PDB file of C-alpha atoms in Angstrom:
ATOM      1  CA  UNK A 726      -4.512   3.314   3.648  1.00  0.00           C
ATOM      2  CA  UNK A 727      -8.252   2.359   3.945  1.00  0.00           C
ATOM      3  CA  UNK A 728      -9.709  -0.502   5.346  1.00  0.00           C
ATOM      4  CA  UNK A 729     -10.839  -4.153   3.625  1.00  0.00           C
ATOM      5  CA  UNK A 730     -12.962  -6.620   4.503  1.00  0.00           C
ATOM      6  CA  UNK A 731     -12.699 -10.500   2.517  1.00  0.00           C
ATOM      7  CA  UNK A 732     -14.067 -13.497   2.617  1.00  0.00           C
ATOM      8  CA  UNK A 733     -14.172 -17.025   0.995  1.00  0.00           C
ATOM      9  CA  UNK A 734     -17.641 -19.064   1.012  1.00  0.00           C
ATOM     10  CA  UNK A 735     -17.306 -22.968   0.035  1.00  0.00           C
ATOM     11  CA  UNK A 736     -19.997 -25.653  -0.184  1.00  0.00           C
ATOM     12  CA  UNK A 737     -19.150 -26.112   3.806  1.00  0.00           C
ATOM     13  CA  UNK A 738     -20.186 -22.722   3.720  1.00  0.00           C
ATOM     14  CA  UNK A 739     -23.527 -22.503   6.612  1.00  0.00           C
ATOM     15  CA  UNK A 740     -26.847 -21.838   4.153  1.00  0.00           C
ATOM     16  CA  UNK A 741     -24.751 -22.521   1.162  1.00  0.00           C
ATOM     17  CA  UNK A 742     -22.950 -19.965  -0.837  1.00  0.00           C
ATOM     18  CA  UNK A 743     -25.405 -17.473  -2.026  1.00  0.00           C
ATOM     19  CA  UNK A 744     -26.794 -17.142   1.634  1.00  0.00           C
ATOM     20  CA  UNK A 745     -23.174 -16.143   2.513  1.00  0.00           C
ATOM     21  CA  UNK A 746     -22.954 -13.481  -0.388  1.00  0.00           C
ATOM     22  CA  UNK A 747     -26.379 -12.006   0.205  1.00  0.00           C
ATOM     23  CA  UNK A 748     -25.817 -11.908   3.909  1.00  0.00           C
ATOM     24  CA  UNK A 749     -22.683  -9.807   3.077  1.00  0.00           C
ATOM     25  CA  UNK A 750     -23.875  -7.491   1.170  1.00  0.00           C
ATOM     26  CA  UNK A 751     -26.958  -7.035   3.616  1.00  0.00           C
ATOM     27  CA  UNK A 752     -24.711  -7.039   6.625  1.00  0.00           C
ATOM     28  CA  UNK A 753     -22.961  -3.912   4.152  1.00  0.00           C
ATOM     29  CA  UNK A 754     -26.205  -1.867   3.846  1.00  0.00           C
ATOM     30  CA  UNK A 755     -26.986  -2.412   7.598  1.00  0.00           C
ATOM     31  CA  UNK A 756     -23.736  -1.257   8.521  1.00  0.00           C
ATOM     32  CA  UNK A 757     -21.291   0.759   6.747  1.00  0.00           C
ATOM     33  CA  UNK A 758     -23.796   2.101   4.458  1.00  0.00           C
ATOM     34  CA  UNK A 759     -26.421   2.229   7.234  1.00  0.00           C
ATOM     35  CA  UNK A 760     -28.845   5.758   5.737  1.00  0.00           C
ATOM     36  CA  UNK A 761     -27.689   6.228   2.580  1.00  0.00           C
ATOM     37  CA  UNK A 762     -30.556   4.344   1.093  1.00  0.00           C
ATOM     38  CA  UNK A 763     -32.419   7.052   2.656  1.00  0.00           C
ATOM     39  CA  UNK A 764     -30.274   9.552   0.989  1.00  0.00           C
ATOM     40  CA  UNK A 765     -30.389   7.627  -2.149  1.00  0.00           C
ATOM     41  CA  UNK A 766     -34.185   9.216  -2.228  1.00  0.00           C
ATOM     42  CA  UNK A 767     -33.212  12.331  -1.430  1.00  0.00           C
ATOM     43  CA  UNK A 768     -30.707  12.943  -4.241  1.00  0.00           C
ATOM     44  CA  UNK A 769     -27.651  13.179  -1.865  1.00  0.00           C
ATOM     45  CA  UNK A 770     -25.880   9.839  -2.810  1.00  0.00           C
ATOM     46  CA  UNK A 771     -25.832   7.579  -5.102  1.00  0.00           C
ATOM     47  CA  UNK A 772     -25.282   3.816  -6.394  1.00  0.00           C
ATOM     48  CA  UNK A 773     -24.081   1.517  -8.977  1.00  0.00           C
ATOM     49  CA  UNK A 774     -24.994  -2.151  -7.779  1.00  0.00           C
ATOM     50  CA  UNK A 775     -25.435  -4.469 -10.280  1.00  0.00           C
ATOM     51  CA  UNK A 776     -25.151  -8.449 -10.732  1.00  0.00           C
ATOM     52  CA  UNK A 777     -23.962 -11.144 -13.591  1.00  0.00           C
ATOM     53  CA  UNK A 778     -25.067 -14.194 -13.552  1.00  0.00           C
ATOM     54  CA  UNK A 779     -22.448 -15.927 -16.063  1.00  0.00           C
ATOM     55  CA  UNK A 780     -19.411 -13.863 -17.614  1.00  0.00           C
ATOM     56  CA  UNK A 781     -21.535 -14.098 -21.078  1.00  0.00           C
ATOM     57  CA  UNK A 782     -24.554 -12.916 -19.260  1.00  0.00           C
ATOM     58  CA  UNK A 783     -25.725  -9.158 -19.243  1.00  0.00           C
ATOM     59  CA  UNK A 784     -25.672  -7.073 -16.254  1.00  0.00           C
ATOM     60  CA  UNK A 785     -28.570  -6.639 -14.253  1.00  0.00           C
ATOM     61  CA  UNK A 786     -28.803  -3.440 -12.731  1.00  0.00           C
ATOM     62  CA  UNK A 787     -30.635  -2.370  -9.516  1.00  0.00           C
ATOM     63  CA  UNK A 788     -31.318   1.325  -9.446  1.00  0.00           C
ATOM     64  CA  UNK A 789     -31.984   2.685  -7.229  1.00  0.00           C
ATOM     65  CA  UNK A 790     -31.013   0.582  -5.183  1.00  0.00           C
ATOM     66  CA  UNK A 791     -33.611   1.785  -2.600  1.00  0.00           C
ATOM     67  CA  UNK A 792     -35.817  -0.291  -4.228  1.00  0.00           C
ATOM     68  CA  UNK A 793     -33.910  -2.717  -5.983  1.00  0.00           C
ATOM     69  CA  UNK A 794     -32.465  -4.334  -3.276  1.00  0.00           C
ATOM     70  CA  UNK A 795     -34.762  -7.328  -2.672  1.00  0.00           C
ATOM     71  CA  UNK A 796     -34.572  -7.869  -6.011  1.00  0.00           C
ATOM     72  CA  UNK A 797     -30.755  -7.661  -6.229  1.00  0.00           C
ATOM     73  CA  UNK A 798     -30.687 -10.430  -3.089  1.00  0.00           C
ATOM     74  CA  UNK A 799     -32.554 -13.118  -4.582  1.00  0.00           C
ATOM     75  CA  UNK A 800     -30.226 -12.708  -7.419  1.00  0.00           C
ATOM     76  CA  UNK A 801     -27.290 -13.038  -4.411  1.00  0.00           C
ATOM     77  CA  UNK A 802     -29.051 -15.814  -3.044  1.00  0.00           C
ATOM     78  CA  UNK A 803     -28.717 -17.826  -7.065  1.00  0.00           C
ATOM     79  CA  UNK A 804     -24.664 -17.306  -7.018  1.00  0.00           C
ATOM     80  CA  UNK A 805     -23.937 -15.067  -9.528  1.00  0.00           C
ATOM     81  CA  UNK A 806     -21.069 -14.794 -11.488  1.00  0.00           C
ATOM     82  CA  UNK A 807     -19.972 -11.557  -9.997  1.00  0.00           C
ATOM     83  CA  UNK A 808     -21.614  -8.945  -8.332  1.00  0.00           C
ATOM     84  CA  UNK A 809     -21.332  -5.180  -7.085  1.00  0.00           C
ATOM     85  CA  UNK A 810     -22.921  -2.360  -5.118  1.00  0.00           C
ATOM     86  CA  UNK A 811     -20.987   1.073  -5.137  1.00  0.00           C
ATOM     87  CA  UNK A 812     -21.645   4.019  -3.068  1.00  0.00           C
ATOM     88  CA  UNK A 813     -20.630   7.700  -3.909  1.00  0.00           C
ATOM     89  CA  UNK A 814     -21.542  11.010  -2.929  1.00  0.00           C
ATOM     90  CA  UNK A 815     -22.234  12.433  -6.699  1.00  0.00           C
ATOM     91  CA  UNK A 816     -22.676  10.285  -9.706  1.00  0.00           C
ATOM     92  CA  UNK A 817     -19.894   8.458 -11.268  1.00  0.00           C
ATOM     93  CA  UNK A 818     -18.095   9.859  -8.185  1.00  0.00           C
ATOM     94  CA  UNK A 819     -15.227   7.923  -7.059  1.00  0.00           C
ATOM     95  CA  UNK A 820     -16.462   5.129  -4.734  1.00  0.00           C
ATOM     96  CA  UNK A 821     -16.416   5.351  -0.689  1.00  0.00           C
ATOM     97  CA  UNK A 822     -17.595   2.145  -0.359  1.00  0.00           C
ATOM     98  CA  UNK A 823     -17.427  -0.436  -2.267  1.00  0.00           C
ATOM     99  CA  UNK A 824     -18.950  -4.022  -1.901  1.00  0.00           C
ATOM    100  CA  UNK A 825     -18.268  -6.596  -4.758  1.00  0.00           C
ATOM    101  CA  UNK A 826     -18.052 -11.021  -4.992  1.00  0.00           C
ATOM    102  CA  UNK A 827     -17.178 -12.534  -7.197  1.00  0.00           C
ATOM    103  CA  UNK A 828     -16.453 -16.930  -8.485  1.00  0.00           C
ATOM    104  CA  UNK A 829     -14.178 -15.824 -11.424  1.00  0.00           C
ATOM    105  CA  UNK A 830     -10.887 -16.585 -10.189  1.00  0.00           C
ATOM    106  CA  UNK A 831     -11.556 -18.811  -6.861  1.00  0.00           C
ATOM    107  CA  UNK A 832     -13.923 -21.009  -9.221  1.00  0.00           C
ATOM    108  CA  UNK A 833     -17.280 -21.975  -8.538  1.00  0.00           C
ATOM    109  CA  UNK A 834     -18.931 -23.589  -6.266  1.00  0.00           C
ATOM    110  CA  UNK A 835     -16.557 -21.055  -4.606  1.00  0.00           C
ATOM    111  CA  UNK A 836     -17.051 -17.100  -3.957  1.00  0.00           C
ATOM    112  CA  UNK A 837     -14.718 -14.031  -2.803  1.00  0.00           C
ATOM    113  CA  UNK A 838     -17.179 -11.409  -1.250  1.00  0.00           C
ATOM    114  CA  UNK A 839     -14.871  -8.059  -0.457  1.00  0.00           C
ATOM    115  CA  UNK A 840     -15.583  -4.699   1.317  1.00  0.00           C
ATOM    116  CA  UNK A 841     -13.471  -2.268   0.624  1.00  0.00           C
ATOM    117  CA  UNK A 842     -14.143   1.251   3.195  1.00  0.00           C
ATOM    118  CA  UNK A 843     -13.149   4.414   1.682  1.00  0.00           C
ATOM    119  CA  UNK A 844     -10.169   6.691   3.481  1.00  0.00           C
ATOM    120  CA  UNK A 845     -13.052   9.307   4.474  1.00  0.00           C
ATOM    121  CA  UNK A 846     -15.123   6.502   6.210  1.00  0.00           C
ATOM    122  CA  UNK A 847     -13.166   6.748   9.538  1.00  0.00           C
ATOM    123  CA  UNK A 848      -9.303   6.554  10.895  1.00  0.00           C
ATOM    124  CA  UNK A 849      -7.760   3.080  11.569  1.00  0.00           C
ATOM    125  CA  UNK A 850      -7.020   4.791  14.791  1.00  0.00           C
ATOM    126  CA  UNK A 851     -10.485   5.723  16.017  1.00  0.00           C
ATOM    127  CA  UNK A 852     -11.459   2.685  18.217  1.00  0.00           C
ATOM    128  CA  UNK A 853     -14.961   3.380  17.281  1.00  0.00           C
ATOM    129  CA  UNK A 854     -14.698   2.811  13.624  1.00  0.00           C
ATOM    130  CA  UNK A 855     -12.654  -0.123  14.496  1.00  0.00           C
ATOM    131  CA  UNK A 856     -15.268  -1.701  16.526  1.00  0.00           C
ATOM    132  CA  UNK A 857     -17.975  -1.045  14.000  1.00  0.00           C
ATOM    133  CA  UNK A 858     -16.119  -2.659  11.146  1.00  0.00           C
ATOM    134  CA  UNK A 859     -15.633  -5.519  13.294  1.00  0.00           C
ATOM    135  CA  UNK A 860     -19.036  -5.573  13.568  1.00  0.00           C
ATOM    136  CA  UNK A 861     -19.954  -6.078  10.573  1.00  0.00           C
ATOM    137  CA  UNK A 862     -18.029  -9.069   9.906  1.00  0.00           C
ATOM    138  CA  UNK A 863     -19.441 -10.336  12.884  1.00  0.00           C
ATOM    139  CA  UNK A 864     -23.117  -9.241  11.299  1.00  0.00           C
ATOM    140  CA  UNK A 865     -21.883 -10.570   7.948  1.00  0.00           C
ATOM    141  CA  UNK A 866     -20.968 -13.629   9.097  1.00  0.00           C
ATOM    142  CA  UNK A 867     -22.451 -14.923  11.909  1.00  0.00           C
ATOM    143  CA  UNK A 868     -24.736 -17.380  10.004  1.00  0.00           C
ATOM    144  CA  UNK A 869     -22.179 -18.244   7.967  1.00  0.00           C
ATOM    145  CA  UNK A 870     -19.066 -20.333   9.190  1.00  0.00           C
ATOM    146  CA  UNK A 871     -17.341 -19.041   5.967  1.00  0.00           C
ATOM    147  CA  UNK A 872     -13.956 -20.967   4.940  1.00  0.00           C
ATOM    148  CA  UNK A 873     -12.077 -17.758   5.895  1.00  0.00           C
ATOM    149  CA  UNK A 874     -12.375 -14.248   6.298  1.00  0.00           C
ATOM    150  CA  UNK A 875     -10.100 -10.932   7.577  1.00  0.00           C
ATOM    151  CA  UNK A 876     -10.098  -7.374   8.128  1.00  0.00           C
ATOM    152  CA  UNK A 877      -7.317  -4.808   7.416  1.00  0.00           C
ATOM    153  CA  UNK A 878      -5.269  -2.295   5.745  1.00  0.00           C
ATOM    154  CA  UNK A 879      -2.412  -4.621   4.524  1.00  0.00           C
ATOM    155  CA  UNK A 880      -4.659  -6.890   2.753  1.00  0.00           C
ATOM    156  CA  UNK A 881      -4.162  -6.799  -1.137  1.00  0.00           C
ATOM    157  CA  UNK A 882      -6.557  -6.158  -3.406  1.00  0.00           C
ATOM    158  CA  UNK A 883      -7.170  -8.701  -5.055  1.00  0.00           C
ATOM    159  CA  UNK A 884      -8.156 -12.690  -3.706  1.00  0.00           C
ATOM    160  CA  UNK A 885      -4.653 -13.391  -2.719  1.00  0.00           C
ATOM    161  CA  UNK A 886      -4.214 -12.867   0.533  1.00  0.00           C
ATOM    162  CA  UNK A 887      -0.863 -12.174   2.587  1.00  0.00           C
ATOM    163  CA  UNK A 888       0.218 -15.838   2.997  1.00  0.00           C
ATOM    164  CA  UNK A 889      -0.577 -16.630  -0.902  1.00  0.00           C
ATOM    165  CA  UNK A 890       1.726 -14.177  -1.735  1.00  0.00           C
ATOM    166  CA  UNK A 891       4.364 -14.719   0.168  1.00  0.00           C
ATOM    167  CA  UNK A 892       4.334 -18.559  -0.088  1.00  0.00           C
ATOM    168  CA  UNK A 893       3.808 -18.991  -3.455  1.00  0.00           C
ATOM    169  CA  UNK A 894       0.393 -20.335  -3.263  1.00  0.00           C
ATOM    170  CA  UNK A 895      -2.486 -20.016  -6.283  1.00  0.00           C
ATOM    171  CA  UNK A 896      -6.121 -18.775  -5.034  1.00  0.00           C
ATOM    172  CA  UNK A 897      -8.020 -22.181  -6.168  1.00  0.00           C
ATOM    173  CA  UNK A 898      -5.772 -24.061  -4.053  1.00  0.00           C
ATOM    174  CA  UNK A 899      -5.368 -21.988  -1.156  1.00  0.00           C
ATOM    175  CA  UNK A 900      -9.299 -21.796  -1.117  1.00  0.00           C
ATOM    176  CA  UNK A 901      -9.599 -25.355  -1.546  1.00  0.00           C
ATOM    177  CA  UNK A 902      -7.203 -26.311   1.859  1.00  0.00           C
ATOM    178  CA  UNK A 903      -9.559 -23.487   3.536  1.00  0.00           C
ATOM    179  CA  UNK A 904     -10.592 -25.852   6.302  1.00  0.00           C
ATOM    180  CA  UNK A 905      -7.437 -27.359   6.380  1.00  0.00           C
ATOM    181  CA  UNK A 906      -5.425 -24.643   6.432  1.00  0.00           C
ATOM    182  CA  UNK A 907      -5.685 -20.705   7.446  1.00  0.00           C
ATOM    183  CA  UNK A 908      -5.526 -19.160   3.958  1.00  0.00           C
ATOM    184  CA  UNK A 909      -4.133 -15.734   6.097  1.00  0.00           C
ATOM    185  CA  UNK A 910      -4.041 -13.734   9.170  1.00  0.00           C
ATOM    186  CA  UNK A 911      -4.355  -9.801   9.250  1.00  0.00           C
ATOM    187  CA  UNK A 912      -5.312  -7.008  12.013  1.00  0.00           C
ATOM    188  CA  UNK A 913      -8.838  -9.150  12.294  1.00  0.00           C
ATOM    189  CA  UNK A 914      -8.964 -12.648  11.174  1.00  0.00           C
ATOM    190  CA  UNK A 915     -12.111 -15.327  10.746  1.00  0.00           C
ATOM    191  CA  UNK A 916     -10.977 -19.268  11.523  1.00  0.00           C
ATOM    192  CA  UNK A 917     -13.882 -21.396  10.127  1.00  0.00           C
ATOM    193  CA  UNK A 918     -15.296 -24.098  12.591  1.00  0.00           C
ATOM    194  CA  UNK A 919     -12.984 -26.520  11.495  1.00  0.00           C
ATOM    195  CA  UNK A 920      -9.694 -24.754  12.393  1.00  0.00           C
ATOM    196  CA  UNK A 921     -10.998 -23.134  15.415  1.00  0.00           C
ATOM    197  CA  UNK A 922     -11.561 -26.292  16.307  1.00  0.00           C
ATOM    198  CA  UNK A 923      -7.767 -27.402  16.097  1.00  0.00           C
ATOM    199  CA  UNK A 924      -7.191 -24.390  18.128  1.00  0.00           C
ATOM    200  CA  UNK A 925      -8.745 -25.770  20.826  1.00  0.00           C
ATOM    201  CA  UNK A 926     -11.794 -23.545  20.202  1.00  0.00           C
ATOM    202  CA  UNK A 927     -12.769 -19.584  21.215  1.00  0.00           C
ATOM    203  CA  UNK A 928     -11.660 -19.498  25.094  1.00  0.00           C
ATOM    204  CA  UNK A 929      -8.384 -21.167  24.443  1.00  0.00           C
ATOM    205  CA  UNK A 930      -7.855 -18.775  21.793  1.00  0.00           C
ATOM    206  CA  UNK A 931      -8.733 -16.110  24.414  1.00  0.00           C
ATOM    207  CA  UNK A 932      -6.441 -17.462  26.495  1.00  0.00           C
ATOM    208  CA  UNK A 933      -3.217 -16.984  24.054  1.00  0.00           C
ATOM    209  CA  UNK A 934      -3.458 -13.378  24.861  1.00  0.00           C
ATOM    210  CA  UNK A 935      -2.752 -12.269  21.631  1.00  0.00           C
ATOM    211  CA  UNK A 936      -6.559 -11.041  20.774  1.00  0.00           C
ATOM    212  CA  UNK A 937      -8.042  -7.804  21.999  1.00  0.00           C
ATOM    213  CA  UNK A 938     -11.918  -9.645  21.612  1.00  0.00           C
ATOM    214  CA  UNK A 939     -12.430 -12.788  20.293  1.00  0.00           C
ATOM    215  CA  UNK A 940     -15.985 -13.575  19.087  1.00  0.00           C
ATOM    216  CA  UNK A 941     -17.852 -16.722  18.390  1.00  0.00           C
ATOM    217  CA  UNK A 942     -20.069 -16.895  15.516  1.00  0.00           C
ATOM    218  CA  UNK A 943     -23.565 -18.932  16.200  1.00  0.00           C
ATOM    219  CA  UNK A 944     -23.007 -21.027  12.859  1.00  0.00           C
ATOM    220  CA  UNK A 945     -19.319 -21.897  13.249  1.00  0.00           C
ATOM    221  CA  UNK A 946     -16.223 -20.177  13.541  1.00  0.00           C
ATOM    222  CA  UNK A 947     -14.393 -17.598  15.815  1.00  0.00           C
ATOM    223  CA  UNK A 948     -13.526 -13.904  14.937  1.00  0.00           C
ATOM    224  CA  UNK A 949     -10.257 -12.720  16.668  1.00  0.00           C
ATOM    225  CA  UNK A 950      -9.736  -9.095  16.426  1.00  0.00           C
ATOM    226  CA  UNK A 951      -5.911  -8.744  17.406  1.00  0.00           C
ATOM    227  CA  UNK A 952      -5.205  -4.681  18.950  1.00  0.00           C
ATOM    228  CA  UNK A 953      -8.387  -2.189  19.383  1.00  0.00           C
ATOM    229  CA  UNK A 954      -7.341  -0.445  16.529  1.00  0.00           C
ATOM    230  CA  UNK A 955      -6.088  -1.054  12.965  1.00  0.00           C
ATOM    231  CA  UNK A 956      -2.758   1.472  13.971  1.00  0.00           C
ATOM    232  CA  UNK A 957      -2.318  -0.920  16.570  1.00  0.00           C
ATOM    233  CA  UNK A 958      -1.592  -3.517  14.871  1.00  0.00           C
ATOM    234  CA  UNK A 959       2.113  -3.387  15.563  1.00  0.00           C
ATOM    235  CA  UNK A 960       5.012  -6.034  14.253  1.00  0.00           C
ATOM    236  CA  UNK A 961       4.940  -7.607  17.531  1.00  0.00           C
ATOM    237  CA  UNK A 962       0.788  -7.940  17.491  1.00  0.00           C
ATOM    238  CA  UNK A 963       1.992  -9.905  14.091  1.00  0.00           C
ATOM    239  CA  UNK A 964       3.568 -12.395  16.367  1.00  0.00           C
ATOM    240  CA  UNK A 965       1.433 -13.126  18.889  1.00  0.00           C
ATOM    241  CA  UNK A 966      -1.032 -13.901  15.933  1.00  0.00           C
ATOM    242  CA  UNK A 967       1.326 -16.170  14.366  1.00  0.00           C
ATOM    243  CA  UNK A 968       2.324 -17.640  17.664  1.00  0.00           C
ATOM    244  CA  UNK A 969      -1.473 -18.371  18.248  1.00  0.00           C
ATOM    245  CA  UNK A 970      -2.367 -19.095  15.243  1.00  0.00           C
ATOM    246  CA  UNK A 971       0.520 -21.454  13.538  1.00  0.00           C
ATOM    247  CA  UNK A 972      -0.594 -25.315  14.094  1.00  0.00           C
ATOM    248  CA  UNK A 973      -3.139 -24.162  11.506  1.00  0.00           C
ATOM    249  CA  UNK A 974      -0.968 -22.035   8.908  1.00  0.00           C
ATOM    250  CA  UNK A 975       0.457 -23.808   5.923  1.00  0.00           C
ATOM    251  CA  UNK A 976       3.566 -24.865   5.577  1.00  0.00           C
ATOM    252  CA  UNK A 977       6.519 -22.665   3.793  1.00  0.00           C
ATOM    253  CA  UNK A 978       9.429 -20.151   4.267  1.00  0.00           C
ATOM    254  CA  UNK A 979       8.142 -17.228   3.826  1.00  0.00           C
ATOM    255  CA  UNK A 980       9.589 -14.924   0.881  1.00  0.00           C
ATOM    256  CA  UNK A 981       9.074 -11.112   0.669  1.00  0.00           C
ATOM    257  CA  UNK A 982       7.259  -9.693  -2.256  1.00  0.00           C
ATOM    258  CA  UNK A 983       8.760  -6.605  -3.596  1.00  0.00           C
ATOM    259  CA  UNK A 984       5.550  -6.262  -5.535  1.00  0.00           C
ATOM    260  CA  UNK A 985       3.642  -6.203  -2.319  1.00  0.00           C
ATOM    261  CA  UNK A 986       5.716  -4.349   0.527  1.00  0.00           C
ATOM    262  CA  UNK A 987       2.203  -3.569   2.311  1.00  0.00           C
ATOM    263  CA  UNK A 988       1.941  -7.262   3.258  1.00  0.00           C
ATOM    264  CA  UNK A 989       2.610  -8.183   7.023  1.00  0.00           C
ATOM    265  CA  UNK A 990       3.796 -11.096   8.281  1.00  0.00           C
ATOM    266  CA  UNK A 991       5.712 -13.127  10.516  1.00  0.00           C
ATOM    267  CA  UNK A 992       8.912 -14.310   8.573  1.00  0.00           C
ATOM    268  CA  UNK A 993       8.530 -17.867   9.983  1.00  0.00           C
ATOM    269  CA  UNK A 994       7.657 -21.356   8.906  1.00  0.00           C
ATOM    270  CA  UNK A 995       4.779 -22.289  10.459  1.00  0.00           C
ATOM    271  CA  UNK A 996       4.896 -25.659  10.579  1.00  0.00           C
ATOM    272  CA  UNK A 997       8.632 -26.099  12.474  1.00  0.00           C
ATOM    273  CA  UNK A 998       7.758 -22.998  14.394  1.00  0.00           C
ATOM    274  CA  UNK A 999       8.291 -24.142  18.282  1.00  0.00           C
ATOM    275  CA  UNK A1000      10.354 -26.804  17.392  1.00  0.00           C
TER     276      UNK A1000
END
């Protein structure tokens, strides 16, 4: 299993969409692909990042990206249709990191930004890896107050995320009840302002017990990492994030997706959950 980062901007997004999407990718060359610019030069890696502005428009291309990078985030900053920066170790390689957004199917003024680590990038048992994936959504986001965000191995790939699969919800509407209701929960999961909020804010959140680190973000928002590692993440982890998490979860029963067996959840409706 590897490791995937999402997240949703809005027009509630902090700086506006584009600043979310170039901050991610930034946040992605700072961290996770922190050096291989450098090795870029030297002919020991290599990338594919490239940008759309419209689905009719060509693809721009930034190579290298060494020094196509402030070029590629002004584009970021304008919203583009899609966008993607690939990492490999030869050319055409398969990809060990991959960062990508895109409007198509969460509909513009709307953006899904994704990260997706590759299995050789670390162990979701190494605590260290853990903590410096959780750092860069922190990095990624701290400017931000995006309408949602997680980290983990169960999350799809795709923009649905666990609790649009398994309660029958479509992407443009989850996305547009973002600050109205938690669009998912995984092994790290982002609460905008708004729903953090609700929750009574960060230190009551801390107080639940069922975060390893919760973390503030300066714009808006709270990051709540639930077990130090990913491994850790254990079915009853999955209920004390449901437990803490549930005045803010949409309503629905739950229904398990064959199609989807990764997916973890717990099998509860939210909104009758305590009585």
């Amino acid at each position: 299993m590897s490791l995937r980062a999402i997240a949703t901007f809005d027009v509630s997004t902090g700086g506006g969409v584009g600043h979310g999407l170039a901050t991610w990718f930034g946040a992605a060359l700072a961290g996770p692909l922190h050096g291989r610019l450098e090795q870029e030069q030297q002919g020991t890696a290599f990338f594919s990042a490239s940008t759309r502005a419209t689905e009719r428009s060509p693809r721009q291309e930034y190579q290298p990206l060494a020094t196509g990078w402030e070029a590629m985030r002004q584009e970021l900053l304008h919203e583009p249709e899609t966008a993607h920066v690939l990492y490999m170790r030869e050319h055409l390689g398969k990809p060990l990191v991959h960062v990508r957004s895109s409007t198509i199917r969460v509909r513009r003024p709307n953006a899904e930004a994704q990260l997706l680590f590759g299995a050789d990038c670390g162990s979701l048992d190494d605590a260290e890896f853990c903590a410096g994936a959780v750092e860069f959504l922190v990095a990624a986001l701290d400017t931000v107050n995006p309408a949602f965000a997680w980290l983990g191995a169960d999350a799809p790939a795709s923009e649905e995320t666990n609790l649009d699969w398994v309660l029958g919800r479509r992407v443009r509407g989850s996305v547009r009840e973002a600050r109205t209701f938690l669009r998912g929960y995984s092994w790290t999961t982002v609460c905008p302002e708004e729903l953090s909020v609700r929750l009574g804010g960060p230190g009551a959140l801390a107080a639940t017990g069922a975060f390893h680190r919760v973390v503030p973000l300066s714009a808006g928002g709270v990051v709540l990492q639930a077990t130090e590692t990913v491994t850790g993440y254990t079915d009853e982890a999955v209920r004390g994030v449901f437990e803490a998490l549930h005045p803010v979860l949409p309503p629905g029963v739950p229904q398990f997706d064959p199609a989807h067996p990764e997916l973890r959840y717990f099998p509860a409706d939210a909104s009758r959950f305590g009585g």
